Coordinates of C-alpha atoms in Angstrom, one line a residue:
Chain N
M183 CA -9.3 38.1 0.0
P184 CA -6.2 37.0 -1.9
R185 CA -7.1 35.6 -4.8
A186 CA -5.0 32.3 -3.9
L187 CA -6.6 32.1 -0.8
I188 CA -10.2 32.2 -2.4
H189 CA -9.0 29.3 -4.5
L190 CA -7.2 27.5 -1.2
L191 CA -10.9 28.0 0.2
I192 CA -13.1 26.7 -3.0
I193 CA -11.1 23.7 -2.7
F194 CA -11.4 22.7 1.1
V195 CA -15.1 23.4 0.5
I196 CA -14.6 20.5 -2.8
L197 CA -12.6 18.3 0.0
A198 CA -15.2 18.0 2.3
A199 CA -17.7 17.5 -0.5
L200 CA -16.0 14.9 -1.5
I201 CA -15.7 13.0 2.1
F202 CA -19.5 13.5 2.3
L203 CA -19.5 11.4 -1.3
K204 CA -17.2 9.0 -0.1
A205 CA -18.9 8.7 3.1
V206 CA -22.4 8.5 1.7
G207 CA -21.0 6.1 -1.0
P208 CA -21.2 7.6 -4.8
L209 CA -17.7 8.1 -4.6
D210 CA -17.2 4.4 -4.2
Y211 CA -18.4 4.4 -7.9
V212 CA -15.8 6.4 -9.4
L213 CA -12.9 5.1 -7.0
D214 CA -14.1 1.1 -8.3
F215 CA -14.1 2.6 -12.0
T216 CA -10.8 4.5 -11.5
R217 CA -9.3 1.1 -9.8
Q218 CA -10.3 -0.8 -12.9
T219 CA -8.9 1.4 -15.3
V220 CA -5.5 1.7 -13.9
L221 CA -5.5 -2.1 -14.0
Y222 CA -5.8 -2.0 -17.4
L223 CA -3.6 0.9 -18.7
N224 CA -1.0 -0.3 -16.4
K225 CA -0.7 -3.9 -17.5
P226 CA 2.1 -2.9 -20.4
L227 CA 4.2 -0.5 -17.7
V228 CA 4.2 -3.0 -15.2
Q229 CA 5.3 -6.0 -17.4
V230 CA 7.7 -4.0 -18.8
L231 CA 9.0 -3.1 -15.1
T232 CA 9.1 -6.6 -14.0
V233 CA 11.0 -7.5 -17.2
N234 CA 13.4 -4.9 -15.7
R235 CA 13.4 -6.2 -12.1
E236 CA 13.6 -9.7 -12.7
F237 CA 17.1 -8.9 -15.5
F238 CA 18.4 -6.8 -12.7
V239 CA 17.8 -9.5 -9.7
F240 CA 19.1 -12.5 -12.1
I241 CA 22.1 -10.1 -12.7
S242 CA 23.0 -9.9 -8.7
N243 CA 22.0 -12.9 -7.7
L244 CA 23.8 -15.1 -10.6
R245 CA 26.3 -16.5 -8.2
D246 CA 23.7 -18.3 -6.1
V247 CA 21.9 -19.3 -9.0
A248 CA 23.4 -22.7 -9.2
R249 CA 23.6 -23.3 -6.0
Q250 CA 19.9 -23.0 -5.5
N251 CA 19.2 -24.9 -8.5
A252 CA 21.2 -27.9 -6.9
I253 CA 19.2 -27.7 -3.7
L254 CA 16.0 -27.7 -5.4
S255 CA 16.6 -30.6 -7.4
R256 CA 17.3 -32.2 -4.2
Q257 CA 14.1 -31.1 -2.0
V258 CA 12.2 -32.1 -5.4
A259 CA 13.0 -34.8 -5.1
E260 CA 12.7 -35.3 -1.5
L261 CA 9.2 -34.1 -2.1
A262 CA 8.5 -36.5 -4.7
G263 CA 8.6 -39.9 -2.0
S264 CA 6.6 -37.5 0.6
L265 CA 3.9 -37.2 -1.8
A266 CA 4.4 -41.1 -2.9
K267 CA 3.6 -41.9 0.9
L268 CA 0.9 -39.0 1.4
E269 CA -1.0 -40.5 -1.7
G270 CA -0.9 -43.7 0.1
L271 CA -2.1 -42.1 3.6
G272 CA -4.7 -40.2 2.3
E273 CA -6.3 -43.2 0.4
E274 CA -6.3 -44.5 3.7
N275 CA -7.6 -42.0 5.6
R276 CA -10.6 -41.8 3.7
V277 CA -11.1 -45.5 4.1
L278 CA -11.3 -45.0 7.6
R279 CA -13.6 -42.2 7.7
E280 CA -16.2 -43.6 5.6
A281 CA -15.4 -46.5 7.7
L282 CA -16.6 -44.5 11.1
G283 CA -19.1 -42.9 9.1
L284 CA -17.4 -39.3 9.5
T285 CA -18.7 -36.5 7.1
S286 CA -15.4 -36.1 4.7
R287 CA -13.5 -32.8 5.5
S288 CA -15.5 -29.8 3.4
K289 CA -13.2 -28.0 0.6
L290 CA -12.9 -24.4 0.4
A291 CA -14.3 -22.2 -2.5
L292 CA -11.9 -19.9 -3.5
I293 CA -11.9 -16.9 -5.6
S294 CA -9.0 -16.0 -7.3
A295 CA -7.8 -12.2 -7.4
E296 CA -5.6 -9.9 -8.8
V297 CA -3.7 -7.5 -6.5
I298 CA -4.0 -3.9 -8.1
G299 CA -2.9 -1.5 -6.2
F300 CA -0.9 -1.0 -2.7
D301 CA -1.7 1.8 -0.4
P302 CA 0.8 4.5 -1.4
Q303 CA 2.1 5.8 2.2
S304 CA 2.3 2.5 3.6
V305 CA 2.3 -1.0 1.9
E306 CA 2.0 -3.0 5.3
R307 CA -1.7 -1.8 5.6
S308 CA -4.1 -2.4 2.5
V309 CA -4.3 -3.0 -0.8
I310 CA -7.1 -3.0 -3.5
L311 CA -8.0 -6.2 -4.8
G312 CA -9.3 -6.9 -8.5
R313 CA -12.5 -8.7 -7.4
G314 CA -15.6 -7.1 -6.0
S315 CA -19.3 -8.3 -5.0
R316 CA -20.1 -9.0 -9.0
H317 CA -17.2 -11.8 -7.9
S318 CA -19.1 -12.7 -4.4
V319 CA -16.8 -10.9 -2.6
A320 CA -18.0 -9.9 0.5
A321 CA -16.5 -8.0 3.5
G322 CA -15.0 -9.9 6.4
D323 CA -13.9 -12.5 4.2
A324 CA -10.9 -14.2 4.9
V325 CA -8.1 -13.5 2.4
V326 CA -5.0 -16.1 1.6
G327 CA -2.0 -15.8 -0.3
S328 CA -0.9 -19.1 -3.0
S329 CA 0.5 -21.4 -0.7
G330 CA -2.9 -21.3 1.4
V331 CA -1.6 -18.7 4.1
M332 CA -4.1 -16.4 5.5
V333 CA -2.6 -12.6 4.1
G334 CA -5.7 -10.6 5.2
V335 CA -9.4 -9.7 5.6
I336 CA -11.7 -8.2 3.3
S337 CA -12.9 -4.6 4.4
T338 CA -14.6 -2.8 1.8
V339 CA -16.1 -4.0 -1.0
S340 CA -17.0 -2.0 -4.5
E341 CA -18.6 -3.5 -7.3
R342 CA -15.5 -4.5 -9.0
T343 CA -12.9 -4.1 -6.3
S344 CA -12.1 -4.4 -2.8
Q345 CA -9.9 -3.5 -0.3
M346 CA -8.4 -5.9 2.1
E347 CA -6.4 -4.9 5.2
L348 CA -3.8 -7.0 5.6
I349 CA -3.7 -9.4 8.6
T350 CA -1.0 -7.1 10.5
S351 CA -3.1 -3.8 10.5
G352 CA -5.0 -3.4 13.7
K353 CA -7.9 -3.9 12.7
V354 CA -7.9 -7.8 11.9
V355 CA -8.2 -9.9 15.0
V356 CA -8.6 -13.6 14.2
N357 CA -9.2 -16.7 16.8
A358 CA -6.0 -19.0 16.6
R359 CA -4.4 -21.6 18.0
T360 CA -1.0 -23.4 18.1
S361 CA -1.4 -26.1 15.0
N362 CA -0.3 -28.9 17.8
G363 CA -3.9 -27.2 20.0
S364 CA -1.7 -26.8 23.2
A365 CA -2.9 -23.1 23.2
T366 CA -5.8 -21.0 21.9
G367 CA -6.3 -17.4 21.7
V368 CA -6.1 -14.5 19.2
V369 CA -4.1 -13.4 17.0
R370 CA -4.4 -8.8 16.3
G371 CA -2.4 -7.2 14.1
E372 CA 0.4 -4.5 14.9
H373 CA -1.0 -1.6 13.7
G374 CA 1.6 -3.0 10.2
L375 CA 3.9 -3.6 12.4
G376 CA 3.8 -7.3 13.0
L377 CA 0.9 -9.7 14.7
L378 CA 0.6 -10.4 18.6
F379 CA -0.7 -13.6 19.9
D380 CA -2.4 -12.2 22.5
L381 CA -5.3 -14.1 25.7
I382 CA -3.4 -17.1 25.8
G383 CA -4.5 -18.9 28.8
Q384 CA -1.5 -19.0 32.1
D385 CA -2.3 -22.8 32.0
Q386 CA -1.4 -23.0 28.4
T387 CA 1.8 -23.5 26.9
V388 CA 3.3 -21.9 23.8
K389 CA 7.1 -21.7 22.8
L390 CA 8.8 -20.5 20.4
N391 CA 8.6 -21.8 16.3
D392 CA 5.2 -23.2 17.3
R393 CA 2.9 -22.8 14.1
I394 CA -0.4 -20.7 14.9
V395 CA -3.1 -21.0 12.9
T396 CA -6.6 -20.3 12.5
S397 CA -9.3 -21.5 14.8
G398 CA -11.9 -21.4 13.1
L399 CA -14.2 -20.5 16.4
G400 CA -17.5 -18.0 16.1
G401 CA -17.0 -19.2 12.2
Q402 CA -16.0 -16.0 10.6
F403 CA -12.7 -17.7 9.0
P404 CA -11.5 -21.2 8.2
Q405 CA -10.3 -23.5 10.3
D406 CA -6.2 -24.7 9.8
L407 CA -5.3 -21.6 7.7
L408 CA -1.7 -21.0 8.4
I409 CA -1.1 -17.3 9.8
G410 CA 2.8 -17.1 11.2
T411 CA 5.0 -18.8 13.7
V412 CA 5.9 -17.7 17.2
G413 CA 8.8 -15.6 16.9
E414 CA 8.9 -14.2 21.0
I415 CA 7.3 -15.1 23.9
R416 CA 6.3 -11.8 25.5
S417 CA 4.5 -12.4 29.0
S418 CA 6.0 -13.5 32.3
P419 CA 3.8 -15.3 34.7
S420 CA 3.1 -12.8 36.4
E421 CA 0.4 -11.6 33.7
L422 CA -3.4 -12.5 33.5
F423 CA -2.3 -13.6 30.0
Q424 CA 0.4 -14.7 28.0
K425 CA 1.4 -12.9 24.7
A426 CA 3.7 -14.1 21.7
S427 CA 4.9 -12.0 18.5
V428 CA 4.0 -14.1 15.5
I429 CA 6.2 -13.7 12.5
P430 CA 3.6 -13.4 9.3
A431 CA 4.5 -16.8 7.1
A432 CA 3.4 -14.9 3.6
N433 CA 5.2 -12.1 2.7
L434 CA 3.0 -9.4 2.5
R435 CA 5.2 -7.0 0.4
N436 CA 5.5 -9.3 -2.1
L437 CA 1.4 -10.2 -3.0
Q438 CA 0.4 -10.5 -6.5
V439 CA -2.4 -12.7 -6.6
V440 CA -4.5 -13.9 -3.4
F441 CA -7.2 -16.2 -3.2
V442 CA -10.5 -15.1 -1.4
V443 CA -12.3 -17.7 1.0
K444 CA -16.2 -18.3 0.6
P445 CA -17.4 -21.0 3.5
P446 CA -18.5 -24.1 1.9
Chain I
M99 CA -2.8 27.8 -22.6
A100 CA -5.8 25.4 -22.7
K101 CA -2.4 23.1 -25.2
K102 CA -0.3 23.7 -21.1
H103 CA -2.9 22.5 -19.4
L104 CA -3.5 19.1 -21.4
Y105 CA 0.3 18.6 -21.2
Q106 CA 0.7 19.2 -17.4
V107 CA -2.2 17.1 -16.7
L108 CA -1.2 14.2 -19.1
F109 CA 2.7 14.2 -18.0
L110 CA 0.9 14.1 -13.8
I111 CA -1.9 11.3 -14.8
F112 CA 1.5 9.6 -16.7
L113 CA 3.9 9.7 -13.6
W114 CA 0.8 8.6 -11.2
L115 CA 0.6 5.0 -13.7
L116 CA 4.3 5.0 -13.5
E117 CA 4.2 5.5 -9.4
I118 CA 1.4 2.9 -9.3
A119 CA 2.9 0.5 -11.4
L120 CA 6.6 0.7 -9.9
S121 CA 4.8 0.4 -6.6
R122 CA 3.6 -3.1 -7.6
V123 CA 6.8 -4.7 -9.4
F124 CA 8.8 -3.1 -6.7
A125 CA 6.4 -3.9 -3.7
E126 CA 9.4 -5.5 -1.2
E127 CA 11.9 -3.1 -2.1
K128 CA 9.1 0.1 -2.0
F129 CA 12.1 2.6 0.0
I130 CA 13.1 2.5 -4.1
I131 CA 10.6 4.0 -5.3
P132 CA 10.5 7.2 -5.8
Q133 CA 7.4 9.9 -5.3
L134 CA 7.0 10.9 -8.3
V135 CA 3.2 12.7 -7.8
L136 CA 5.2 14.8 -4.8
L137 CA 7.9 15.9 -6.9
Y138 CA 5.3 17.4 -9.7
V139 CA 3.6 19.0 -7.1
I140 CA 6.4 20.4 -5.9
V141 CA 7.9 21.4 -9.1
L142 CA 4.8 23.2 -10.1
A143 CA 4.8 25.1 -7.2
L144 CA 7.9 26.3 -7.7
T145 CA 7.4 27.2 -11.2
R146 CA 3.7 28.1 -11.7
S147 CA 1.4 30.5 -9.9
Q148 CA 0.3 30.0 -6.6
V149 CA -3.2 28.9 -7.9
E150 CA -2.4 26.4 -10.8
S151 CA 0.0 25.0 -8.0
I152 CA -3.0 24.6 -5.7
W153 CA -5.0 23.0 -8.3
Y154 CA -2.8 21.0 -9.5
A155 CA -1.9 19.3 -6.0
F156 CA -5.8 19.1 -5.4
A157 CA -5.5 17.0 -8.5
A158 CA -2.8 15.0 -7.8
G159 CA -3.9 14.5 -4.4
F160 CA -7.3 12.3 -5.3
L161 CA -5.4 10.0 -7.6
Q162 CA -3.7 9.3 -4.8
E163 CA -6.9 8.8 -3.4
V164 CA -7.9 6.1 -5.5
F165 CA -5.1 3.4 -4.2
S166 CA -5.0 5.3 -0.3
G167 CA -6.3 3.1 2.7
L168 CA -6.4 6.5 5.4
F169 CA -8.9 8.2 5.6
F170 CA -10.4 10.1 2.3
G171 CA -8.9 13.4 1.9
A172 CA -5.3 12.9 3.1
H173 CA -3.1 12.9 0.2
V174 CA -5.3 16.4 -1.0
F175 CA -4.7 18.2 2.1
S176 CA -1.1 17.0 2.1
L177 CA -0.4 17.7 -1.2
I178 CA -2.5 21.1 -0.7
I179 CA -0.3 22.3 2.1
I180 CA 3.1 21.4 0.3
A181 CA 2.3 23.1 -2.3
V182 CA 1.5 26.0 -0.6
L183 CA 4.6 26.1 1.8
V184 CA 6.8 25.5 -0.7
Y185 CA 5.4 28.4 -3.2
F186 CA 5.4 30.7 -0.4
V187 CA 9.0 29.7 1.0
T188 CA 10.4 30.0 -3.0
R189 CA 8.9 33.7 -3.2
H190 CA 9.6 35.0 0.3
W191 CA 12.2 33.3 2.1
T192 CA 14.7 31.8 -0.9
V193 CA 15.1 32.7 -4.7
Q194 CA 12.7 31.0 -7.3
D195 CA 15.8 29.5 -9.3
I196 CA 16.9 27.9 -5.8
S197 CA 19.9 27.1 -4.8
F198 CA 21.3 23.1 -4.4
V199 CA 21.1 23.2 -0.7
A200 CA 17.9 24.8 -0.6
S201 CA 16.9 22.2 -3.6
V202 CA 17.8 19.4 -0.9
L203 CA 16.1 20.8 1.9
T204 CA 12.8 21.5 -0.1
V205 CA 13.0 18.2 -1.0
F206 CA 13.7 16.6 2.3
T207 CA 11.2 18.6 4.2
S208 CA 8.5 17.9 1.9
T209 CA 9.0 14.1 1.6
I210 CA 8.5 14.0 5.4
L211 CA 6.2 16.4 5.8
L212 CA 4.1 14.3 3.5
I213 CA 4.5 11.7 5.4
I214 CA 3.8 13.3 9.0
L215 CA 0.5 15.4 7.0
T216 CA -1.3 12.2 6.2
F217 CA -0.4 10.6 9.1
F218 CA -1.8 13.5 11.2
Y219 CA -4.9 14.0 9.0
H220 CA -5.7 10.1 9.4
Q221 CA -5.4 10.5 13.1
F222 CA -7.5 13.1 13.4
F223 CA -10.2 11.1 11.8
V224 CA -9.6 8.2 14.2
F225 CA -9.7 11.0 16.8
L226 CA -13.6 11.5 15.7
N227 CA -13.9 7.6 15.0
F228 CA -14.8 7.6 11.6
A229 CA -11.2 5.8 11.0
E230 CA -9.0 2.8 12.3
K231 CA -5.8 3.2 14.3
A232 CA -2.6 3.6 12.1
A233 CA 1.2 3.3 13.9
L234 CA 3.5 6.4 12.5
G235 CA 5.9 3.7 12.8
S236 CA 4.6 1.6 9.4
F237 CA 4.9 4.9 7.4
F238 CA 7.9 5.5 8.4
G239 CA 11.3 3.2 7.6
L240 CA 15.6 3.8 7.2
G241 CA 14.5 3.2 3.6
I242 CA 13.2 6.7 3.3
V243 CA 16.9 8.2 3.2
L244 CA 17.1 6.5 -0.1
T245 CA 13.9 7.2 -1.2
I246 CA 14.8 11.2 -0.4
F247 CA 18.1 10.7 -2.8
L248 CA 15.5 9.4 -5.3
N249 CA 13.3 11.9 -4.8
L250 CA 16.0 14.6 -5.4
I251 CA 17.8 13.0 -8.5
F252 CA 14.3 13.3 -10.1
F253 CA 12.9 16.4 -9.3
Y254 CA 16.0 18.0 -10.6
L255 CA 15.3 16.5 -13.5
F256 CA 11.2 17.6 -13.3
R257 CA 12.7 21.2 -13.1
A258 CA 15.0 21.0 -15.8
L259 CA 11.7 19.6 -18.1
F260 CA 9.7 22.4 -17.0
T261 CA 12.4 25.0 -17.1
F262 CA 12.9 24.1 -20.6
F263 CA 9.8 23.9 -22.0
I264 CA 9.0 27.5 -19.7
K265 CA 11.7 29.1 -21.5
R266 CA 10.4 27.8 -25.1
N267 CA 7.1 28.6 -24.2
E268 CA 6.3 31.3 -21.6
R269 CA 8.0 34.4 -20.2
P270 CA 9.2 33.5 -16.7
L271 CA 7.3 34.0 -13.9

């Protein structure tokens, strides 16, 4: 038997053993440790590359920088005014709730986590986070981005790292509703290609640009986490349920820091 | 001999770390990231013995599994197959010092083959209910053309590097 074929057979036996070890669990410690090591080893490289990237992005966007600056300055002034009004409304809200005897809305407990790696074959499916079971992360926890938008769900947890399935992954199904409450259904990922708002009753109303948020039904995910906006209605009155495509609100390709949501 | 393997392993680890760092920094523009680990495997299959190239393909695949969301073994399996195919083609169908056209075809085919093999490997385990379905469309995109172009540039760089060190230290195979 040719020598190379013997070595090939040995390698495939080793691969089978590794698959078994991965299924049983011991290999997860090795992968977990390797990810943590890579996180530290890669810091200088990432910093150098980030500086280079920012430099080239800045150079290519010089023409737009001044215009964006003017727009942002105007937005800051408008937001400052809105903030002042909201603070007044917030205080009024608190007073009314206390008067009616309602409990104050629970605040979510958040665990910050750095994104330390992406699936090398497909960025749209899963990412590795630098937090694990020792940081109280558990499988099934919702994950939000820095703007409070839902970005995914924790799928597997090791001691120091965890794997998050992006919300566009086929594994993720979330009970959802429109922000104005006119329609309820489920949002499911379309295997990395987008989101589908499904199982909407024909008697309910869903329109283009409606904001979709988690409904909190089932208790798995907190309610009112923004998922995205309706991009296209994909059904007809003759079907049992309505469907709509949802454009994710988060930029899933540029995740750097995310937050794992723990139930109160 | 041991020194040669040490340098090769260190170079592989460096390329892997660089590819991971690039995928983190340029996550929005993933198609401008050359597939350094794949190119390393191709060049090794071109310049080394078959046994050596398949063991290095195994090691490279294992490193890629660390951050992979696919069923374990997809990258190991794919890179080994690519190493075997590149070795076979460049020893039996073309010459080892391959022409420009052969280089383009090798890089192009390997890039596409890596995607297809990892997808079908994963789909096999989906069929056995050990993994969740993945859409082929989430692996491909029009930007793959840019990736292939970048792969070709780095392929020539790596090949020049390896050829330089081979001529300097060893007899050609």
